[in-house]
Amino acid sequence: MTSPASSKRPLWIVAAALLLAAAALWGSSRLVWAAELRDAGVRGMVLDKHTGEQESVALVPLAVLALAGVAGLIAAGGWLRRVLGVLVALAGIAAGWIAIDGWRFGGFPVGAPTGQIFAGRGLALLAGILMLVAGLFAIKGAGRMAKLGARYEAPAGRKKAAKDPDAELWEALSEGEDPTTDR
């Protein structure tokens, strides 16, 4: 039998992975993802920089989805947690695809912030991997993970432990029954 602390651990690992993924996606959306030279007429050739948000508008919504996934996976249980795990995993695949789509390793114009380009796309790829792993972990461990409010559920299937006969007499009195009479 697992202890309550060990049943909560997988849930918090998933929550931490999704929070890190959300932060990575948001940070990635702020970094430069592409740079190109364009002719600006009188000013000559100008370096145009595009942030992750300009290149893919889905980065910030995916970050919000990762945050919502934390709340949903904490609150849900059973089959609903598995469905949310599938959605989070699919969103992770989408984030990973966005990160690698159009990623190139050379041919940048002079003055392009290549470090920022690699960092931006790398953060999005890392976030996609974190979301995929968190989703798969939520699917696999949905039944074992702690559920919000589980402490307050009625112990439906639990066997009633053998009680002390004196304690049973006092409980009967507390419930308004006379334990000295035959029923």
XYZ file of C-alpha atoms in Angstrom:
183
model
C 0.000 0.000 0.000
C 1.326 3.440 -0.839
C 1.575 6.131 1.745
C -0.343 9.382 1.272
C 2.914 11.266 0.749
C 4.073 8.909 -2.006
C 0.684 9.101 -3.761
C 0.954 12.905 -3.859
C 4.505 12.896 -5.213
C 3.618 12.002 -8.843
C 0.950 14.692 -8.902
C 3.378 17.357 -7.766
C 5.969 16.190 -10.271
C 3.392 16.603 -13.048
C 2.341 20.009 -11.690
C 5.957 21.202 -11.485
C 6.678 19.988 -15.031
C 3.646 21.865 -16.362
C 4.559 25.042 -14.479
C 8.091 24.883 -15.895
C 6.655 24.259 -19.364
C 4.362 27.281 -19.057
C 7.271 29.497 -17.977
C 9.466 28.162 -20.795
C 6.762 28.773 -23.413
C 6.137 32.293 -22.193
C 9.867 33.052 -22.100
C 10.314 31.543 -25.538
C 7.584 33.768 -26.947
C 9.558 36.841 -25.836
C 12.875 35.796 -27.404
C 13.952 36.312 -31.030
C 13.131 33.307 -33.219
C 14.105 34.598 -36.674
C 16.167 37.375 -38.206
C 16.457 38.487 -41.818
C 17.804 41.401 -43.784
C 15.297 43.523 -45.642
C 15.667 46.511 -47.904
C 14.482 49.639 -46.102
C 14.919 51.991 -49.057
C 16.984 55.032 -48.094
C 18.207 53.399 -44.875
C 19.622 50.445 -46.793
C 19.518 46.903 -45.517
C 17.958 46.560 -42.061
C 17.994 43.514 -39.791
C 14.412 42.447 -39.068
C 13.963 40.413 -35.884
C 10.848 38.365 -35.150
C 9.994 37.128 -31.664
C 8.508 33.745 -30.953
C 5.117 35.338 -30.487
C 5.359 36.933 -33.935
C 6.492 33.678 -35.529
C 3.854 31.532 -33.814
C 0.885 33.020 -31.996
C 0.220 29.645 -30.348
C 3.070 29.898 -27.814
C 1.270 32.012 -25.216
C -2.023 30.064 -25.490
C -0.052 26.833 -25.031
C 1.539 28.352 -21.915
C -1.929 29.183 -20.589
C -3.049 25.652 -21.427
C -0.135 24.274 -19.396
C -1.218 26.399 -16.422
C -4.812 25.271 -16.815
C -3.534 21.710 -17.034
C -2.026 22.075 -13.563
C -5.370 23.100 -12.098
C -7.288 20.464 -14.041
C -4.977 17.599 -13.157
C -4.999 18.540 -9.475
C -8.783 18.837 -9.328
C -9.721 15.855 -11.509
C -9.360 12.171 -10.913
C -9.790 8.865 -12.698
C -10.807 8.897 -16.340
C -11.098 12.712 -16.464
C -7.450 12.992 -15.401
C -6.546 10.589 -18.211
C -8.423 12.722 -20.758
C -6.639 15.843 -19.491
C -3.345 13.952 -19.678
C -4.007 13.157 -23.336
C -4.792 16.838 -24.055
C -1.623 17.988 -22.282
C 0.467 15.406 -24.155
C -1.001 16.513 -27.496
C -0.303 20.148 -26.609
C 3.279 19.129 -25.814
C 3.621 17.553 -29.235
C 2.243 20.759 -30.786
C 4.718 22.908 -28.834
C 7.575 20.668 -29.910
C 6.470 20.838 -33.538
C 6.235 24.631 -33.403
C 9.758 24.758 -31.972
C 11.405 22.604 -34.640
C 9.351 23.807 -37.623
C 11.627 26.151 -39.548
C 14.580 25.755 -37.183
C 17.821 26.097 -39.057
C 21.415 25.877 -37.932
C 23.117 28.243 -40.322
C 22.693 30.963 -42.929
C 21.897 33.735 -40.457
C 22.550 37.320 -41.544
C 25.394 39.270 -39.969
C 24.356 40.716 -36.623
C 21.540 38.225 -36.035
C 21.168 37.202 -32.387
C 21.810 33.495 -33.036
C 22.142 32.684 -29.343
C 18.704 34.102 -28.676
C 17.249 32.289 -31.673
C 18.572 28.941 -30.448
C 17.528 29.690 -26.853
C 14.000 30.684 -27.900
C 13.384 27.608 -29.990
C 15.186 25.407 -27.469
C 12.956 26.645 -24.641
C 9.864 25.886 -26.698
C 11.182 22.404 -27.467
C 11.967 21.822 -23.783
C 8.461 22.976 -22.861
C 6.969 20.602 -25.408
C 8.961 17.696 -23.977
C 7.934 18.626 -20.413
C 4.275 18.811 -21.407
C 4.458 15.484 -23.256
C 6.112 13.752 -20.306
C 3.678 15.334 -17.816
C 0.712 14.256 -19.944
C 1.974 10.692 -20.268
C 2.765 10.564 -16.559
C -0.775 11.801 -15.786
C -2.290 9.151 -18.058
C -0.242 6.335 -16.564
C -0.590 7.340 -12.916
C -4.125 8.745 -12.934
C -5.434 6.114 -10.547
C -2.515 6.322 -8.112
C -2.248 10.102 -7.845
C -3.911 11.951 -5.017
C -7.101 13.788 -5.867
C -8.331 17.139 -4.586
C -10.765 16.531 -1.740
C -9.896 12.830 -1.433
C -9.299 13.337 2.273
C -12.965 14.257 2.739
C -14.563 11.392 0.806
C -16.511 8.730 2.666
C -14.573 5.509 3.137
C -17.066 3.444 1.128
C -15.173 0.216 0.672
C -13.250 0.211 3.909
C -13.930 -2.630 6.365
C -15.148 -1.670 9.755
C -12.408 -2.508 12.241
C -13.236 -4.558 15.291
C -13.994 -2.174 18.140
C -13.703 -2.366 21.843
C -17.050 -3.520 23.342
C -16.966 -0.673 25.856
C -16.457 1.846 23.068
C -19.431 0.369 21.207
C -21.607 0.869 24.299
C -20.595 4.519 24.530
C -21.225 5.047 20.790
C -24.676 3.506 21.130
C -25.430 5.899 23.976
C -24.169 8.807 21.855
C -26.530 7.798 19.049
C -29.509 7.733 21.434
C -29.857 3.961 21.780
C -30.054 2.019 25.025
C -27.343 -0.640 24.804
C -28.615 -2.484 27.905
C -31.881 -3.630 26.283
C -32.123 -6.442 23.810
C -33.124 -5.338 20.364
